[in-house]
XYZ file of C-alpha atoms in Angstrom:
350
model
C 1.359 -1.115 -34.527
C 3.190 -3.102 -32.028
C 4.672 -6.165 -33.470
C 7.994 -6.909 -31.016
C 6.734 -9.102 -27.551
C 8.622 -11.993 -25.778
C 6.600 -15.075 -25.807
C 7.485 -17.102 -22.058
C 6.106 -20.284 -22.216
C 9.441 -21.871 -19.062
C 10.331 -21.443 -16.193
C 13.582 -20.881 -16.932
C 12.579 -18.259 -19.551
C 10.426 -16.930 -16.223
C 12.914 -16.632 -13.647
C 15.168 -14.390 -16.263
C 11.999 -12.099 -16.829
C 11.568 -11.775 -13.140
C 15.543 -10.992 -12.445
C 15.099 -7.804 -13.968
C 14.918 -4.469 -12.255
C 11.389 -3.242 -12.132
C 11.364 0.038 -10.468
C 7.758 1.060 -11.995
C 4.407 -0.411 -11.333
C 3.939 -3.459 -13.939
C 0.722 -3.287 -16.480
C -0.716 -6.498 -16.202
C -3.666 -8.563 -17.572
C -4.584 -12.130 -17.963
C -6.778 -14.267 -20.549
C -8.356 -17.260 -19.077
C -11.226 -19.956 -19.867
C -14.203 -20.535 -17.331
C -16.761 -22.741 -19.489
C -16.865 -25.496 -17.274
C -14.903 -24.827 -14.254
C -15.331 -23.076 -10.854
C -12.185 -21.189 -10.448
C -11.223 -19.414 -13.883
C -8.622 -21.427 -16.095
C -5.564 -19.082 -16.897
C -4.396 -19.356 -20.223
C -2.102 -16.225 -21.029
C -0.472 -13.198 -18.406
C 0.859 -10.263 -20.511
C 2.986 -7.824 -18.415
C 4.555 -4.361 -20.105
C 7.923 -3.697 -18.211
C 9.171 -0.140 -19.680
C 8.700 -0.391 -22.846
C 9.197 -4.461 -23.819
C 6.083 -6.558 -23.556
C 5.822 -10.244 -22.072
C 3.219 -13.033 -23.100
C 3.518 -15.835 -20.671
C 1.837 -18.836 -21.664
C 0.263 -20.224 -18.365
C -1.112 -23.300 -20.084
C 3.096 -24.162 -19.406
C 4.549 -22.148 -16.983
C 3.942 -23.096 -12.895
C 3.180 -20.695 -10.308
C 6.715 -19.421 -8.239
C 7.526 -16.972 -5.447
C 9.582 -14.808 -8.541
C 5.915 -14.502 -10.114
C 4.291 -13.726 -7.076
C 6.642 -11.029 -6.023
C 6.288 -9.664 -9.912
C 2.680 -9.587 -9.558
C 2.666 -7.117 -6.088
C 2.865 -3.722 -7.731
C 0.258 -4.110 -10.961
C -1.569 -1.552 -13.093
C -5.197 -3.217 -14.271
C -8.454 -2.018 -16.491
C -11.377 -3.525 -14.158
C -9.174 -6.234 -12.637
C -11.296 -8.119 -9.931
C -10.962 -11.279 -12.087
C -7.093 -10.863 -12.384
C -6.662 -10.427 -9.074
C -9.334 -13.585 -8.209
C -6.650 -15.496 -10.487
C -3.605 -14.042 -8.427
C -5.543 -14.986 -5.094
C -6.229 -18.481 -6.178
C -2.832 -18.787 -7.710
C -0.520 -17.140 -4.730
C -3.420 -17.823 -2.029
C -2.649 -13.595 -1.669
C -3.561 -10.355 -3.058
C -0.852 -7.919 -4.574
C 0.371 -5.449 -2.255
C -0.070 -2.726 -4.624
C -2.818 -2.484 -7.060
C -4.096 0.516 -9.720
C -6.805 0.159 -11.234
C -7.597 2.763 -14.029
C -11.408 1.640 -14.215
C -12.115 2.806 -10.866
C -9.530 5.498 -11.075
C -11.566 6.678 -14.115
C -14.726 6.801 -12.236
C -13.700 8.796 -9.846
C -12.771 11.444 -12.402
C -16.068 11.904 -14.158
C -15.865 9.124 -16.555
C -18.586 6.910 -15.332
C -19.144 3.922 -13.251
C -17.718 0.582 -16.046
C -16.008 2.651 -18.705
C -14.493 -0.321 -20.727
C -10.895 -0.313 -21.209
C -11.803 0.333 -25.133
C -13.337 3.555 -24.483
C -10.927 5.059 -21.628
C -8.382 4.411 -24.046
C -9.707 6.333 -26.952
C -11.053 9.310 -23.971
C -7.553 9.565 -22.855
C -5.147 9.084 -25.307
C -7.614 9.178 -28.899
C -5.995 5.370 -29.900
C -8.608 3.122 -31.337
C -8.345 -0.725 -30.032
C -10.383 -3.532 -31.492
C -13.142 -5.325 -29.487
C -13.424 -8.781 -31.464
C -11.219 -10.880 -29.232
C -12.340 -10.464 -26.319
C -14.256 -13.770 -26.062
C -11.668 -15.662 -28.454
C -9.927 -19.083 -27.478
C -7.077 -18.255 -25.491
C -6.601 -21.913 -24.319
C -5.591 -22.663 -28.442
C -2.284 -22.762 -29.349
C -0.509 -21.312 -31.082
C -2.360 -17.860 -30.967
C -3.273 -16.404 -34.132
C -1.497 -12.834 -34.891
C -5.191 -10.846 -34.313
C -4.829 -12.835 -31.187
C -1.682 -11.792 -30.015
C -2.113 -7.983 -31.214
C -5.520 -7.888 -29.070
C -3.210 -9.160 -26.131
C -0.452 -6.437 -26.061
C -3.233 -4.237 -26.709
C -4.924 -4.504 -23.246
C -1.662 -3.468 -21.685
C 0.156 -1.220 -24.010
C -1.614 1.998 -22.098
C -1.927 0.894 -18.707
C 0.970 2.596 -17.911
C 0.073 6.169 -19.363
C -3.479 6.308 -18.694
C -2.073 5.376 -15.331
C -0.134 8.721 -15.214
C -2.760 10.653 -16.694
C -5.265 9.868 -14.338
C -3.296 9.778 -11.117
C -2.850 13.892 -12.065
C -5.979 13.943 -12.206
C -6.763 12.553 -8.558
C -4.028 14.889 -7.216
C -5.570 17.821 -9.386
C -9.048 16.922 -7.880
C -7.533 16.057 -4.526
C -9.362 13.038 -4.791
C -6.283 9.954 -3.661
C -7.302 9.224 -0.674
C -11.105 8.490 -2.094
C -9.182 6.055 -4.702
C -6.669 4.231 -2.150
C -10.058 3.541 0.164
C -12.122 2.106 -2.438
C -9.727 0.239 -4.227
C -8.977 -1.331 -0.429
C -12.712 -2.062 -0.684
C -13.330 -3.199 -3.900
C -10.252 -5.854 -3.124
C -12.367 -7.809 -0.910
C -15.708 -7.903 -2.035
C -15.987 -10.871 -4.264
C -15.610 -13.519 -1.762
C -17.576 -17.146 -1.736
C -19.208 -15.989 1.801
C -20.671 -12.857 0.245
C -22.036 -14.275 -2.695
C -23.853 -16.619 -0.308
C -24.984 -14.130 2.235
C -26.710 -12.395 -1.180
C -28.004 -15.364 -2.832
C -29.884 -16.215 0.810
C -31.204 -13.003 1.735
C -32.708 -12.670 -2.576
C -34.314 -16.196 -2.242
C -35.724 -15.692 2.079
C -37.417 -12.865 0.798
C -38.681 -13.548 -2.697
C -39.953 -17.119 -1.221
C -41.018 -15.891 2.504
C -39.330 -18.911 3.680
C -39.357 -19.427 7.624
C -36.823 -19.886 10.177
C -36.623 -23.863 9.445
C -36.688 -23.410 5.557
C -33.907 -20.698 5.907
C -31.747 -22.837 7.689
C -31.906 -25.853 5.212
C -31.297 -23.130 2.492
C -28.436 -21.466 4.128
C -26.937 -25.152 4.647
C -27.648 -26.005 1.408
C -25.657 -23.310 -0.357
C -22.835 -23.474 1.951
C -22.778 -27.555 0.896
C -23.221 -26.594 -2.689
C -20.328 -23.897 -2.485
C -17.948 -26.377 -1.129
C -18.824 -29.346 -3.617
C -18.090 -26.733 -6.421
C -14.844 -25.815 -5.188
C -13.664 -29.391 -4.411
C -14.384 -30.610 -7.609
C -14.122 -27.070 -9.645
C -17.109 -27.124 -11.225
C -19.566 -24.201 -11.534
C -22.391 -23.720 -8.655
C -24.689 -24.450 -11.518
C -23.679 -27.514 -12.588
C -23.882 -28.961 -9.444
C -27.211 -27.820 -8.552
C -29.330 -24.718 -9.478
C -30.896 -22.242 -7.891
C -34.859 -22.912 -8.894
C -33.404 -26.483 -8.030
C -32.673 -25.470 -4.446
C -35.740 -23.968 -3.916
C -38.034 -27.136 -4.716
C -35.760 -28.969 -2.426
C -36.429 -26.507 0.359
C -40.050 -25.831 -0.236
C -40.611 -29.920 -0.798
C -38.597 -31.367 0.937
C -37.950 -34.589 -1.115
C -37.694 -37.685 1.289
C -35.571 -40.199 -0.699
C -33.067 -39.785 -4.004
C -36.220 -41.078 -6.413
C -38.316 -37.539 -5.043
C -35.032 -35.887 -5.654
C -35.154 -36.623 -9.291
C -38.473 -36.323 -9.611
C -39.524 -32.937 -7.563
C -36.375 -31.462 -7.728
C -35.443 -32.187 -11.048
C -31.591 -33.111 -10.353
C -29.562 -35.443 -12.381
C -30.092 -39.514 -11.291
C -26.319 -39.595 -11.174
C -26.135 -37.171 -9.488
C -28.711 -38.404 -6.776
C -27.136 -41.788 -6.545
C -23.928 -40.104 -5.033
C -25.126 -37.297 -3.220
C -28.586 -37.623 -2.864
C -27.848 -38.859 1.455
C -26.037 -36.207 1.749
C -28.055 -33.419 0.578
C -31.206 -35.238 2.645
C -29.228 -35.487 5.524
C -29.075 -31.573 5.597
C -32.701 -31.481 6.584
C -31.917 -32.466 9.923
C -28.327 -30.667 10.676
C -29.149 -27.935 9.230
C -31.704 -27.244 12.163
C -28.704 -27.095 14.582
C -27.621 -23.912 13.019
C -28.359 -21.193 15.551
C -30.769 -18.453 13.789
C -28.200 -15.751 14.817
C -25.776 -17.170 12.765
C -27.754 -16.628 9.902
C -27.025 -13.535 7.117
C -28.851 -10.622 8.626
C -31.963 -9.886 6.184
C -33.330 -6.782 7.563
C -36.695 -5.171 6.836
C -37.265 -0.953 6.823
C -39.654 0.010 9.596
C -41.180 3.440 8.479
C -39.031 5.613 10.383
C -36.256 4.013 8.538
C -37.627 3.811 5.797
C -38.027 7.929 5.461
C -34.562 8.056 6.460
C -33.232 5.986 3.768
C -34.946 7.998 1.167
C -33.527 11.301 2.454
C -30.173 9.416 2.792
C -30.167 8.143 -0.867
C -31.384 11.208 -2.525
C -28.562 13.189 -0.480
C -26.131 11.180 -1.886
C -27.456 10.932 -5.274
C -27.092 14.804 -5.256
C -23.743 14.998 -3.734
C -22.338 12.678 -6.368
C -24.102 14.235 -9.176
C -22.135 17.420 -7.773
C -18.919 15.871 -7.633
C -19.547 13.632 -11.454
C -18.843 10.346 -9.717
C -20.946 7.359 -9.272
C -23.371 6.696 -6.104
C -22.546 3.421 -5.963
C -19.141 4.199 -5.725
C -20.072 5.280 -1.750
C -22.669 2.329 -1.102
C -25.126 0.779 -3.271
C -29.074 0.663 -2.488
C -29.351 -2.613 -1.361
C -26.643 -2.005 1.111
C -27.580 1.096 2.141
C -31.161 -0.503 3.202
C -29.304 -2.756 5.213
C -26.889 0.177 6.453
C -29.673 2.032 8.071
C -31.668 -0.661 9.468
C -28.635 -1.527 11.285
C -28.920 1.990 12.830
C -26.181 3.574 10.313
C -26.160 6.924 8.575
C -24.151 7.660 6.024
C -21.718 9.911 8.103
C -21.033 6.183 9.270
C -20.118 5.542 5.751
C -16.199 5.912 5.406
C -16.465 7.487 1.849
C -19.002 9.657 2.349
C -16.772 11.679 5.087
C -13.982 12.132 3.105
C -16.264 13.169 0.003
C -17.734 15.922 2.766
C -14.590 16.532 4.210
């Protein structure tokens, strides 16, 4: 059991830890809190250099260039949360990122193997599961705590070297290095707009007018969210959204009462949100998220392209949606796509 760690909670205690020589990639993870808050709450960074392991307690310690440049060659288990905490913290994203989760599933071991279960497939070590939802913002941390934290690090750095020979041995790199670049920008605020939009325009049938109020609405509700860090939920939901664009309430009483929003709420943003009705008609329709619809043709041709694909990967034991998922592939081919357009795909069939 690993017992020895350096607990960093100054920046002086920092700026030592980053003067070392770090010729290897670091194995990194973070703890954080996101109960009532837009942008997740760091509360602890543990880093493995060689073989001494770092707790930084981020509840203390402020953001520097030193940690930035620390944080630009990182091993991670499923890390598009710890790298949405570097990007918020650094305004950047690592230069050099390995992720064994999607390293795994690109070497037969499925899609989301948790970090758990990779650990046990590759290297038979059992790791408890129980503190994965503690309270990392309490201090101190308990011992279980702490043990749980090293934990998710301790075999970053070997599975890392196990499963890079097996992307050599399966000459499958270059498929890793192209969608890791991928997965690295696709949680953004635009695209979880763009795919909140095109689910409620077609679910509701809205029309041109009602999809520009709703487009205008979630941008407004995106940006209120950010500015005061609260989550998109709190500040309005999405049922909530829809009575507003399928009513239309005319004053901040009818907001209350049709749309079932908060009176507090109302009284300071009720104008606001009512003066959307009219600028959101300037929007030009073109500038709306593309929501495309099969025509038969296509519609044949995406079922030939999906079950290809579904074969081919079956063949080569990796995931589908590893090459394009189904709701993007829809959109793929009504754009006039195939999936020899599809990056992935042509090295797969290279």
């Amino acid at each position: 059991m690993i017992t020895d760690y350096h607990w960093i909670d100054d920046n002086s205690q920092l700026e030592q830890l980053i003067s070392l020589e770090k010729k290897a990639a670091l194995a990194f993870d973070s703890e954080f809190e996101r109960v009532n808050t837009y942008y997740p709450n760091p509360a602890l960074f543990q880093f493995q250099i060689g073989e001494e392991f770092y707790l930084l307690d981020m509840k203390k310690l402020q953001p520097s260039e030193g940690l930035q440049n620390i944080l630009d060659n990182i091993i991670v288990h499923s890390g598009s949360e710890d790298l949405e905490i570097i990007q918020n913290m650094f305004n950047r994203q690592p230069k050099n990122v390995f992720d064994t989760q999607i390293a795994a599933s690109l070497c037969g071991y499925g899609l989301h193997v948790s970090y758990q279960n990779l650990v046990k497939d590759l290297l038979d070590v059992d790791l408890p599961k129980e503190h994965s939802r503690s309270d990392w913002m309490r201090r101190p941390l308990s011992p279980n705590q702490i043990k749980y934290a090293i934990g998710d690090v301790a075999h970053l750095a070997e599975m890392k070297n196990i499963l890079s020979q097996k992307l050599e041995t399966l000459g499958r790199m270059e498929w890793f290095e192209l969608v890791s670049k991928n997965k690295m920008h696709s949680t953004d605020a635009k695209e979880v707009i763009e795919k909140l939009f095109i689910k409620i325009s077609k679910s509701d049938r809205l029309n041109i007018s009602q999809k520009k109020l709703l487009f205008a609405i979630l941008q407004w509700r995106e940006d209120f969210a950010q500015q005061r860090n609260k989550p998109r939920n709190w500040i309005m939901k999405n049922d909530q959204i829809r009575k507003i664009i399928k009513l239309r309430p005319g004053n901040n009483t009818e907001l209350i009462k049709k749309a079932g929003l908060y009176e507090k709420f109302v009284e300071y943003n009720g104008n606001d949100l009512i003066a959307l009705y009219d600028s959101s008609q300037k929007i030009h329709a073109k500038s709306l998220p593309d929501i495309f619809r099969l025509d038969l043709n296509q519609t044949q041709i995406f079922a030939a392209s999906k079950q290809m694909m579904i074969e081919k990967c079956e063949e080569l034991d990796i995931p589908p949606s590893l090459v394009i998922n189904t709701q993007d592939l829809k959109t793929h081919i009504a754009r006039g796509n195939t999936l020899n357009d599809i990056e992935l795909w042509g090295l797969i069939n290279g």
